[in-house]
mmCIF file of C-alpha atoms and ligand atoms in Angstrom:
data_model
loop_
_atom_site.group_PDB
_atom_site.id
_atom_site.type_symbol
_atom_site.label_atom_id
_atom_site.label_comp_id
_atom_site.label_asym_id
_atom_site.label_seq_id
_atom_site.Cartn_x
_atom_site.Cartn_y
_atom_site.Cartn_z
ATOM 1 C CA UNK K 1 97.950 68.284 18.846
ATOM 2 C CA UNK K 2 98.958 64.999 17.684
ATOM 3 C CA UNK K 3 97.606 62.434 15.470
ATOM 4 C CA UNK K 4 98.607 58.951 14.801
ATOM 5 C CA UNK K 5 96.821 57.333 11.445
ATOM 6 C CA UNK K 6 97.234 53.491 11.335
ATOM 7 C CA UNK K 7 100.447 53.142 12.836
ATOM 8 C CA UNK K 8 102.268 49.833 12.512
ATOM 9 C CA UNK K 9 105.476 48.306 13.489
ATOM 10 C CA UNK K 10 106.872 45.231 12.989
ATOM 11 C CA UNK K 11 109.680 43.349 14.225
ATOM 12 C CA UNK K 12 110.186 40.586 11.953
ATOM 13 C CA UNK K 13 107.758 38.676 12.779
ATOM 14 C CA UNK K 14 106.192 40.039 15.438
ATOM 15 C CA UNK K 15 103.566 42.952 14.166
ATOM 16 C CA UNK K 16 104.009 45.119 17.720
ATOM 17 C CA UNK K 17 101.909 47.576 16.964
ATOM 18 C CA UNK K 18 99.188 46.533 14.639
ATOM 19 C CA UNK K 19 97.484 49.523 12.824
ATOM 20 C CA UNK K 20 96.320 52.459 15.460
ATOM 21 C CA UNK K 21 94.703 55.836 15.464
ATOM 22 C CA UNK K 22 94.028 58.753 17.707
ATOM 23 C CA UNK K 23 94.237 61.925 17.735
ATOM 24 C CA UNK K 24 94.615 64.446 20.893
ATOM 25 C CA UNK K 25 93.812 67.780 21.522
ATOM 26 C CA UNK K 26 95.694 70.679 22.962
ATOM 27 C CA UNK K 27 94.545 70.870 26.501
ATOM 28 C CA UNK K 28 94.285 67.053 26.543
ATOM 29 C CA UNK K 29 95.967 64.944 29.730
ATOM 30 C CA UNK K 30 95.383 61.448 27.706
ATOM 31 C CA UNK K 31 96.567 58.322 29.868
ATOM 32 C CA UNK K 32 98.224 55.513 27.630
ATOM 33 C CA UNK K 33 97.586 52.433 29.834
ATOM 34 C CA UNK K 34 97.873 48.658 28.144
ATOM 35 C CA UNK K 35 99.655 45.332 29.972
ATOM 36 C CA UNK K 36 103.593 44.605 29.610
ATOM 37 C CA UNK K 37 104.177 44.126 26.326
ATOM 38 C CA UNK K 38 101.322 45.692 24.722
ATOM 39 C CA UNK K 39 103.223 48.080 22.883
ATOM 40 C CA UNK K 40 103.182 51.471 24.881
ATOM 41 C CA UNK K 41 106.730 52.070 24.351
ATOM 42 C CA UNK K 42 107.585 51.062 20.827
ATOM 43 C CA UNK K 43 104.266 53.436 20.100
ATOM 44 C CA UNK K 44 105.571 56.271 21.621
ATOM 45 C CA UNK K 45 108.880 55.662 20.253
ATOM 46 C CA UNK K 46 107.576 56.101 17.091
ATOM 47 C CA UNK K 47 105.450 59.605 18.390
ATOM 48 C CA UNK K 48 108.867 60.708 19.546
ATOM 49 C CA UNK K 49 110.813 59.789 15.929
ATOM 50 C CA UNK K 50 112.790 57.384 17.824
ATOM 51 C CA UNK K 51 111.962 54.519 16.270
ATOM 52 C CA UNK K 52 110.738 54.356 12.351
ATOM 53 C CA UNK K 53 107.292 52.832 11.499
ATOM 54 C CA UNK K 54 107.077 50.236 9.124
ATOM 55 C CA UNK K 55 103.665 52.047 7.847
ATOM 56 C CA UNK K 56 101.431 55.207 9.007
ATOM 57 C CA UNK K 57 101.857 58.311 9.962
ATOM 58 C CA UNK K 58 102.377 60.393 13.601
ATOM 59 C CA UNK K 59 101.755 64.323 13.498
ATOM 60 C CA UNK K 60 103.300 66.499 16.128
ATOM 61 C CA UNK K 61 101.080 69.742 15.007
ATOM 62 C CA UNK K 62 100.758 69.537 11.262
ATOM 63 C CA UNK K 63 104.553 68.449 10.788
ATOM 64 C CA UNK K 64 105.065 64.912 10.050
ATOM 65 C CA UNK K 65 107.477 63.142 12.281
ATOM 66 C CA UNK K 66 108.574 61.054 9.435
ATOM 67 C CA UNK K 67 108.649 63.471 7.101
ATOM 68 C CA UNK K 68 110.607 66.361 9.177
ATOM 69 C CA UNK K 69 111.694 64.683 12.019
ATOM 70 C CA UNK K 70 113.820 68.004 13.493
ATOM 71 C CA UNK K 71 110.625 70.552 13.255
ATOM 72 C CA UNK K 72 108.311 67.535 14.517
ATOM 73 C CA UNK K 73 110.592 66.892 17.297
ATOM 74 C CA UNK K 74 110.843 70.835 17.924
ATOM 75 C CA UNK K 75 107.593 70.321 19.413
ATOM 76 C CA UNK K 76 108.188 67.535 21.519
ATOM 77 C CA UNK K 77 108.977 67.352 25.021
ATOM 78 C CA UNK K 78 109.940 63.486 26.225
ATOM 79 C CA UNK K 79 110.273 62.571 29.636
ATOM 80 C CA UNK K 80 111.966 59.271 29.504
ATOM 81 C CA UNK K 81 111.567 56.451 33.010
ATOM 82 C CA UNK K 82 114.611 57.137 33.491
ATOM 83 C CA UNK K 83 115.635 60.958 33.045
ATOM 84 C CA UNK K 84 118.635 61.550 31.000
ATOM 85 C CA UNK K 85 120.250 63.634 33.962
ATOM 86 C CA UNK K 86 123.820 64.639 34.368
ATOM 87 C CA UNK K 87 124.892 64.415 37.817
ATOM 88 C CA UNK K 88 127.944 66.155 37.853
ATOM 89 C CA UNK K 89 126.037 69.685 36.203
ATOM 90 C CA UNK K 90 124.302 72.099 38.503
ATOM 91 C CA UNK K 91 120.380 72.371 37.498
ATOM 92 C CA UNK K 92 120.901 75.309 35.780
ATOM 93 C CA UNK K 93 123.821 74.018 33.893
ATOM 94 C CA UNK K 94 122.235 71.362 33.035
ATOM 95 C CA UNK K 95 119.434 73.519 31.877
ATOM 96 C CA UNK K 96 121.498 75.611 29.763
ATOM 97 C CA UNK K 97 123.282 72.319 28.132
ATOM 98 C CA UNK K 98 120.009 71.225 27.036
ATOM 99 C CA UNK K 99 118.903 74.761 25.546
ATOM 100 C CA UNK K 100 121.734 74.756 23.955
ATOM 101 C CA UNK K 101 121.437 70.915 22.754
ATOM 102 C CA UNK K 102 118.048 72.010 21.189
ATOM 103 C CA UNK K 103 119.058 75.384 19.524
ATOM 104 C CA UNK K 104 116.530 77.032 21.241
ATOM 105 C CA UNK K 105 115.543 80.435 20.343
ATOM 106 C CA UNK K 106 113.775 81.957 23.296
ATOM 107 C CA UNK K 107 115.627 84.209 25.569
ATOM 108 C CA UNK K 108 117.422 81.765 27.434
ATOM 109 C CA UNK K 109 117.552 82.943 31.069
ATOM 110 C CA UNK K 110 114.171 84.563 31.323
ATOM 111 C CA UNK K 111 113.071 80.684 29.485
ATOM 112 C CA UNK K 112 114.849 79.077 32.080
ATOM 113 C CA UNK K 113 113.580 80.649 34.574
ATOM 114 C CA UNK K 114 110.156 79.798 34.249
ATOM 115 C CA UNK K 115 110.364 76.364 33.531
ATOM 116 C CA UNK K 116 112.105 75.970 37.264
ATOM 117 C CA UNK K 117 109.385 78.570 38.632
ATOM 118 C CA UNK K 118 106.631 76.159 37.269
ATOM 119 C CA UNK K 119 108.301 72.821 37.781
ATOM 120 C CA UNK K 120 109.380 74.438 41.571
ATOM 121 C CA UNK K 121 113.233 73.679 41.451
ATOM 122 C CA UNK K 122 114.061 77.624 41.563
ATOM 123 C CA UNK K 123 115.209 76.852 45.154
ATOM 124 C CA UNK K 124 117.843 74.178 43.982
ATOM 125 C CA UNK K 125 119.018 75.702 40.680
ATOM 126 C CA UNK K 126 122.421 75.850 42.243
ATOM 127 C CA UNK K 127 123.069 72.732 43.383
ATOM 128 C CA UNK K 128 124.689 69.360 41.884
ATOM 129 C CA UNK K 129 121.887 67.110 40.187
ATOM 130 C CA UNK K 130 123.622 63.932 42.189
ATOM 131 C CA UNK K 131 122.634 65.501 45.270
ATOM 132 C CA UNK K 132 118.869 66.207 44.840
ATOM 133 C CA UNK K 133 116.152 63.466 46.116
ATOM 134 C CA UNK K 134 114.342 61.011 43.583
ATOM 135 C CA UNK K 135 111.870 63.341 43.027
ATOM 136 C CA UNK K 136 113.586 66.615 42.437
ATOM 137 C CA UNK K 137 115.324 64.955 40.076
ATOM 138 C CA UNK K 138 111.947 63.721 38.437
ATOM 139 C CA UNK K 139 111.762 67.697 38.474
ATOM 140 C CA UNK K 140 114.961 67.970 36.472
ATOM 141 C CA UNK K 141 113.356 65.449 33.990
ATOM 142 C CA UNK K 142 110.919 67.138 33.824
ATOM 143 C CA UNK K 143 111.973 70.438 33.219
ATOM 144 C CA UNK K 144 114.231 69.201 30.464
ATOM 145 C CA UNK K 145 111.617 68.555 28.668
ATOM 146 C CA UNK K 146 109.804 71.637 28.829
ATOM 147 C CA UNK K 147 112.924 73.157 27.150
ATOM 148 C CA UNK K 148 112.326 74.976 24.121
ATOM 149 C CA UNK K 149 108.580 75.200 24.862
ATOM 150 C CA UNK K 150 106.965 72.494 23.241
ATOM 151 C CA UNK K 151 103.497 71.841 22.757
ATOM 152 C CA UNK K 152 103.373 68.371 23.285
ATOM 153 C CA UNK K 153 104.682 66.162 26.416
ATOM 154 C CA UNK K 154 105.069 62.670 26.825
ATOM 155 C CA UNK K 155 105.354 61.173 29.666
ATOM 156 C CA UNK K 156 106.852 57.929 30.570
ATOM 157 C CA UNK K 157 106.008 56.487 34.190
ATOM 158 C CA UNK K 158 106.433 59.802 35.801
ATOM 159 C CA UNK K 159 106.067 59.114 39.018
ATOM 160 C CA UNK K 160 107.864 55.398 39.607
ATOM 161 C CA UNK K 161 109.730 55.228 42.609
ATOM 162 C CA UNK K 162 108.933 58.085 44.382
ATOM 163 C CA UNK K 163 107.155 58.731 47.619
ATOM 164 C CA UNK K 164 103.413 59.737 47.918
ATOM 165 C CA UNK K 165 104.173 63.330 48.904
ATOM 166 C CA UNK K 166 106.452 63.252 46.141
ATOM 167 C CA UNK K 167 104.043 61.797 43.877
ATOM 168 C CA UNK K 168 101.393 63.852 45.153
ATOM 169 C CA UNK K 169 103.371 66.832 43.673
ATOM 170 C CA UNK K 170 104.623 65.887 40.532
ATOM 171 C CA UNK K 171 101.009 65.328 39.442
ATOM 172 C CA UNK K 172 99.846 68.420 40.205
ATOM 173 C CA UNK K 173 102.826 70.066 38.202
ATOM 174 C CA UNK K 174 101.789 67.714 35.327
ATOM 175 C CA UNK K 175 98.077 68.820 35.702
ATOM 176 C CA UNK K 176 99.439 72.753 35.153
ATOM 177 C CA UNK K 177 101.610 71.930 32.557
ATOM 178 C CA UNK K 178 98.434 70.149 30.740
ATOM 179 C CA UNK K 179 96.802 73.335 30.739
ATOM 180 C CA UNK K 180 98.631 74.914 27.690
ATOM 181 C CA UNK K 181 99.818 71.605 26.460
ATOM 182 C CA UNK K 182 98.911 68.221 24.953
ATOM 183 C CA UNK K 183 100.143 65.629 27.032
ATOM 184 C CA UNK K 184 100.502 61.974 26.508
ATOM 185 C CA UNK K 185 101.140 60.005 30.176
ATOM 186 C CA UNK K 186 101.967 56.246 30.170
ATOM 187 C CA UNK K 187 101.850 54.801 33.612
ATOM 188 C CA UNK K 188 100.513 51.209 34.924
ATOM 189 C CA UNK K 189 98.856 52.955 38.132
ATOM 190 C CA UNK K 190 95.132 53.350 38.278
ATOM 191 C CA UNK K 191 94.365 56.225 40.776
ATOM 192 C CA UNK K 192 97.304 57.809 38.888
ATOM 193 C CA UNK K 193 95.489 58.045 35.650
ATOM 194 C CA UNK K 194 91.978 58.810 37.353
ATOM 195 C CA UNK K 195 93.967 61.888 39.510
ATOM 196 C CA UNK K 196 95.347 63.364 36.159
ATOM 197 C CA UNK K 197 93.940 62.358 33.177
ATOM 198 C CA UNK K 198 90.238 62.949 31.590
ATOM 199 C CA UNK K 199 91.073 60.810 28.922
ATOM 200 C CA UNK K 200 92.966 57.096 28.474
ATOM 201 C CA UNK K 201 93.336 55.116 25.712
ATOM 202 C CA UNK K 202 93.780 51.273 26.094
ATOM 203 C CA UNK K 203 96.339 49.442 23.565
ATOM 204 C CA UNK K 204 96.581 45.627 23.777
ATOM 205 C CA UNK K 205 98.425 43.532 21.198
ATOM 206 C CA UNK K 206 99.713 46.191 19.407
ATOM 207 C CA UNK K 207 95.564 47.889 19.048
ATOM 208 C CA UNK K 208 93.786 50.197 20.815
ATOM 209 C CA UNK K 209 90.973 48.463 22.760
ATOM 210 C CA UNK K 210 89.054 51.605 24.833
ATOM 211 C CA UNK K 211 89.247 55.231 24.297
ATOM 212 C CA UNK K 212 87.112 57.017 26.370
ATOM 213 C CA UNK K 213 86.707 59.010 29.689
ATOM 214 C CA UNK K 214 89.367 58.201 32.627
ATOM 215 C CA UNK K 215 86.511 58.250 34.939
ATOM 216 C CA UNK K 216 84.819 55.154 32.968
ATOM 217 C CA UNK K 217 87.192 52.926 32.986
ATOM 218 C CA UNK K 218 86.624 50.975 36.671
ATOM 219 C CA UNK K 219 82.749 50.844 35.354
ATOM 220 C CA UNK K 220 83.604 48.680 32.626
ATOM 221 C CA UNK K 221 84.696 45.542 35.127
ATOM 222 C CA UNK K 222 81.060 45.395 35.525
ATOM 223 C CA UNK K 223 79.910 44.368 38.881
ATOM 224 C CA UNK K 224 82.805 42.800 39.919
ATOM 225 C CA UNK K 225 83.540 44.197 43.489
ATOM 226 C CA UNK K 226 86.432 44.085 45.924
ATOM 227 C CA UNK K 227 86.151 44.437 49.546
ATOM 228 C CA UNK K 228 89.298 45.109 51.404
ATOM 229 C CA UNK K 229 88.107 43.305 54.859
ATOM 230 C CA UNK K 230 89.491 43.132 58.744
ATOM 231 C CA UNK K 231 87.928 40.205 60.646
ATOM 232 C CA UNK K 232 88.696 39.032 64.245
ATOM 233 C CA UNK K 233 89.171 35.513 64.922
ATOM 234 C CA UNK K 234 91.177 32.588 63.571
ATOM 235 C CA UNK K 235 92.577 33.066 60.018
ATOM 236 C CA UNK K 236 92.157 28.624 59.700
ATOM 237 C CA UNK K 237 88.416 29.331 61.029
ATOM 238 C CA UNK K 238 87.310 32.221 59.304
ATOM 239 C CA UNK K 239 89.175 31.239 55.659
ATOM 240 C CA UNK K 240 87.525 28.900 55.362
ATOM 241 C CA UNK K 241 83.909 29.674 56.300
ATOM 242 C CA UNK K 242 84.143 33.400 54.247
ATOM 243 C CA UNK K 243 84.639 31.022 51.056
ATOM 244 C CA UNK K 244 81.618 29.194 51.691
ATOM 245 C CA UNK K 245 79.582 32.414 51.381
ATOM 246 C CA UNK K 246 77.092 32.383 48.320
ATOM 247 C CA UNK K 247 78.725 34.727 45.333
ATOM 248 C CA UNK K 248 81.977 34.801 47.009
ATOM 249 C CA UNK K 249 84.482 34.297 43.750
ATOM 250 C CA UNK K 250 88.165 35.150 45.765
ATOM 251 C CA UNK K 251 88.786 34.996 49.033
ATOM 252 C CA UNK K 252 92.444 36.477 49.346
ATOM 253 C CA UNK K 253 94.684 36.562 52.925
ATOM 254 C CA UNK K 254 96.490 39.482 52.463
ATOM 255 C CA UNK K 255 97.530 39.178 56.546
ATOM 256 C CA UNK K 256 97.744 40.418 60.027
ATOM 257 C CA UNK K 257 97.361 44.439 60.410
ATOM 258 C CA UNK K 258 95.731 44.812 63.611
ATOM 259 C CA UNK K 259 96.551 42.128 66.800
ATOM 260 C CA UNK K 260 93.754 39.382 66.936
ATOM 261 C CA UNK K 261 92.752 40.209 63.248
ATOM 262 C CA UNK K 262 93.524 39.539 59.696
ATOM 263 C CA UNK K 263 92.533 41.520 56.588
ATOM 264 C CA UNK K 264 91.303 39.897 53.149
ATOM 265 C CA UNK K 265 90.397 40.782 50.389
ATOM 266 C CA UNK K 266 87.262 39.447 49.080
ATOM 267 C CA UNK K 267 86.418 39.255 45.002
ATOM 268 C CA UNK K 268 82.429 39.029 44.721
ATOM 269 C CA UNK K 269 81.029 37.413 41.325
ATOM 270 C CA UNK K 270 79.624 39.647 38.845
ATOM 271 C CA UNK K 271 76.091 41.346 40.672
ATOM 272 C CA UNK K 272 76.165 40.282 43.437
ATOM 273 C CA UNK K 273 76.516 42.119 47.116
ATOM 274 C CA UNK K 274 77.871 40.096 49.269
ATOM 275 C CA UNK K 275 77.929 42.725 52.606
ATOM 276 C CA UNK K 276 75.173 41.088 53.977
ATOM 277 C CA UNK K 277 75.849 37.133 53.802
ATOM 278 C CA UNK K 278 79.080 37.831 55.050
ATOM 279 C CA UNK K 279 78.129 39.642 58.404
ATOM 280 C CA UNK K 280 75.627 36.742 58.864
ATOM 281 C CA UNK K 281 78.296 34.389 58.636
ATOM 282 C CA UNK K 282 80.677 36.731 60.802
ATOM 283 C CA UNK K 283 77.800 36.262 63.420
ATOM 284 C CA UNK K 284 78.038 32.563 63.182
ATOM 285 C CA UNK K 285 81.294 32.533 64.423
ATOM 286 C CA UNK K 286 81.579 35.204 66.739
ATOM 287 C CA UNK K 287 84.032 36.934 64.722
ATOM 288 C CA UNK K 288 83.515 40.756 64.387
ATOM 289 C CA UNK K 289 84.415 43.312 61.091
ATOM 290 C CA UNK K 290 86.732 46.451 62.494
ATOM 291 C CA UNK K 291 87.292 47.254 58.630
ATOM 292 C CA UNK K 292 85.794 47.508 55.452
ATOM 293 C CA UNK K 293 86.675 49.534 52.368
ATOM 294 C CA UNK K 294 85.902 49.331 48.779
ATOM 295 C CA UNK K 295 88.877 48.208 46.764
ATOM 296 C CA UNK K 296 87.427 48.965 43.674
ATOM 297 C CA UNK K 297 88.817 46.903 40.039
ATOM 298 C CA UNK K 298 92.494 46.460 39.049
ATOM 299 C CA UNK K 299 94.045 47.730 36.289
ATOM 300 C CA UNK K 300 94.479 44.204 35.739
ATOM 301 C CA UNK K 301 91.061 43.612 35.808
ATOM 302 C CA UNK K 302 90.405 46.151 33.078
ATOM 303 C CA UNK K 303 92.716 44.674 30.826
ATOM 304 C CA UNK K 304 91.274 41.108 30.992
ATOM 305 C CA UNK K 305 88.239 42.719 30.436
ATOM 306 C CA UNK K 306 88.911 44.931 27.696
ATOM 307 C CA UNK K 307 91.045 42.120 26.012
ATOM 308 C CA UNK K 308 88.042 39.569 25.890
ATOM 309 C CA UNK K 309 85.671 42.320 24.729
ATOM 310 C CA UNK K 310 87.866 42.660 21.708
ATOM 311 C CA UNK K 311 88.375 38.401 21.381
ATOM 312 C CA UNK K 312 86.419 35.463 21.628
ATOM 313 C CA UNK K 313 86.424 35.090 25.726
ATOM 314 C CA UNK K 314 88.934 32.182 27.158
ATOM 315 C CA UNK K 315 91.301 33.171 24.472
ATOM 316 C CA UNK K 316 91.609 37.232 25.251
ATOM 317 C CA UNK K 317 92.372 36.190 28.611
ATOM 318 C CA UNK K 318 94.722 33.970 27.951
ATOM 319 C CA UNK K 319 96.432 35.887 25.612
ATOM 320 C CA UNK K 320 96.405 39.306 27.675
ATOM 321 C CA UNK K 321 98.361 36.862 30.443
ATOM 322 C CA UNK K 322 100.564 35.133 27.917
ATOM 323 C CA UNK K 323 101.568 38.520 26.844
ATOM 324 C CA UNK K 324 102.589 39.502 29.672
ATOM 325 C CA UNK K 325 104.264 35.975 30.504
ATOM 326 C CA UNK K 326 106.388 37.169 27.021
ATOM 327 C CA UNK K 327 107.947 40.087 28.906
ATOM 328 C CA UNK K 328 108.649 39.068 32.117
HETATM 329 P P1 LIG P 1 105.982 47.474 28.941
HETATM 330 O O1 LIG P 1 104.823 47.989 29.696
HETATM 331 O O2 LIG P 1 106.449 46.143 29.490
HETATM 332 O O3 LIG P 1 107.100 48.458 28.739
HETATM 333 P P2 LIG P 1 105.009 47.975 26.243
HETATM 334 O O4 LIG P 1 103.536 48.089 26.180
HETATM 335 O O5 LIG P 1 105.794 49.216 26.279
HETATM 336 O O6 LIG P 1 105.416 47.064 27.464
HETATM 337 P P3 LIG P 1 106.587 47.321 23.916
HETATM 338 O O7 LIG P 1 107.891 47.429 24.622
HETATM 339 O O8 LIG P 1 106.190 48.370 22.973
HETATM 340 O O9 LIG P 1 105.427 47.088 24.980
HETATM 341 O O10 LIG P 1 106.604 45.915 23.144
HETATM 342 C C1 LIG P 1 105.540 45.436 22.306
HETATM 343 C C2 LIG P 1 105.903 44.036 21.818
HETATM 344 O O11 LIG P 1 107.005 44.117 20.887
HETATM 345 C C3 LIG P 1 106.357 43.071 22.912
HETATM 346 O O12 LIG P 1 105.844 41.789 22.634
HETATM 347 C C4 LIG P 1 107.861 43.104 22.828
HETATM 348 O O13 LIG P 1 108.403 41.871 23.280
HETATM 349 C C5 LIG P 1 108.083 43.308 21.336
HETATM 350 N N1 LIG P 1 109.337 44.065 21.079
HETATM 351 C C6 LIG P 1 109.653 45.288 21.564
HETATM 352 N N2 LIG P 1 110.848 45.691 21.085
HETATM 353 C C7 LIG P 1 111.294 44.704 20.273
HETATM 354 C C8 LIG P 1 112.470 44.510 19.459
HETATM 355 N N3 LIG P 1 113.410 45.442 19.391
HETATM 356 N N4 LIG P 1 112.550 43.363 18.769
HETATM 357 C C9 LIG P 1 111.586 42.424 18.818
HETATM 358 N N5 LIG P 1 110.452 42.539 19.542
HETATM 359 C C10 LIG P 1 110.307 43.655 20.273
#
């Protein structure tokens, strides 16, 4: 379990992380989603006893990180973006470095031994780190972590860089591991957090701006709608006439796929279905659809939203793209 009661940080002037609360369950996958800058990391710094607060309080179990940092952090397992791997140890070597790191008091090899059982690098245990793909060593990371059995992970971008069997994999070893565990995940990838998590939380200037079910979240861009679209025919002839199109809001050329074609992607205002205007049109200029898919709201998309929910309108926008201006 952990609980975070009106966390802040501050940074001279800047107030990073301005007064937030939660509190998740054992048996929780909870995504942590929020634009650059909004203050993901330097909040799970602060979860992790990384970073002090400057007020509040984070509890890993009932053990205050401030207060007793080393039991707190006994129950902590931190996967990092970048795994702190040694490439010159072995897996198991490695392995047995960190058990040792953490004074862990499990029986180390039978310990060890599941963790690369139920992360799957059993197979590999024998070879040099440096020489294992991206996402074995993801594995490593993650194993590392599980190290000493703690009850609560957190996750950092888990899956960046690797490839979608890859990815495919690692989230189904983080959906096990949430089982028994309570896991925090922080990762700027939509279907990512609606393939793992039940749960997100939203943080934007430093506050939490949604908590609620993963499955939600795309509903609250209300009627907003994206159509990923392949049309025959001139891209200079059909632009143009597609942005004509009653309750068309975007049109955007995102290219030639398919010889004689080019996709778009088409942003509809709020409430409005524009599938049948635009085959009329289509029919207008002899131009035919071979495609069309839903492309469903941006992450993006949620964030503007959420961000001028919580502020008067033109400013939350603003602001949530100013922000993220800040970090770039
Ligand atoms: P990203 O997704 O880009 O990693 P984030 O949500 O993790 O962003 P944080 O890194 O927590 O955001 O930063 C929150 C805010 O605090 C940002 O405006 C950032 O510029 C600022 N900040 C972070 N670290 C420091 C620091 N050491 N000193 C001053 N300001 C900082």
């Amino acid at each position: 379990m952990i609980e975070v009661r009106d966390l802040v940080k501050h940074y001279g002037n800047k107030h990073a992380v301005n007064g937030i609360s939660f509190r998740i369950e054992k048996g929780e996958i909870v995504g942590f989603l929020g634009p650059n800058g909004a203050g993901k990391s330097t909040t799970m710094n602060m979860i992790t006893g990384y970073l002090s607060a400057t007020s509040g309080t984070a509890l890993i179990g009932d053990v205050d990180i401030l207060e007793d940092p080393i039991a707190a952090k006994k129950n902590i397992g931190y996967l990092p973006e970048q795994p702190p791997l040694y490439m010159d140890m072995t897996v198991r070597e490695f392995l047995n470095f960190v058990f040792d790191l953490k004074k862990v008091q499990l029986p180390r090899k039978a310990h060890l031994d599941e963790i690369c059982e139920l992360v799957g690098i059993t197979h590999v245990a024998d070879r040099l780190i440096r020489n294992l793909s991206k996402g074995y060593k993801q594995r490593v990371g993650l194993a590392q972590a599980l190290v000493g059995d703690p009850e609560v992970l957190i996750l950092d971008e888990p899956t960046v860089g690797l490839d979608p069997i890859q990815i495919i994999e690692i989230r189904n070893v983080i959906k096990n591991l949430g089982r028994e565990r309570t896991v925090i995940l922080s990762t700027h990838i939509l279907p990512e957090v609606q393939a793992i998590c039940e749960r997100v939380l939203v943080i934007n200037n430093g506050k939490i701006v949604a908590d609620g079910r993963a499955a939600d979240l795309g509903a609250r861009v209300d009627g907003v709608r994206r159509l990923n679209v392949r049309i025959t025919g001139d891209v200079k002839v059909v632009a143009p006439a597609l942005r004509t199109i009653d309750g068309m809001k975007n049109v955007e050329i995102l290219g030639e796929k398919e010889s004689g074609s080019c996709d778009y992607q088409l942003t509809s205002a709020p409430g409005i279905d524009i599938r049948q205007p635009l085959f009329r049109k289509l029919e207008q200029l002899g131009s035919a659809i071979l495609e069309m898919r839903d492309a469903g709201a941006s992450l993006e998309d949620i964030f503007v939203k959420l961000t001028v929910e919580e502020d008067v309108p033109a400013k939350g926008g603003k602001r949530a793209r100013k922000n993220k201006e800040d970090k770039q």
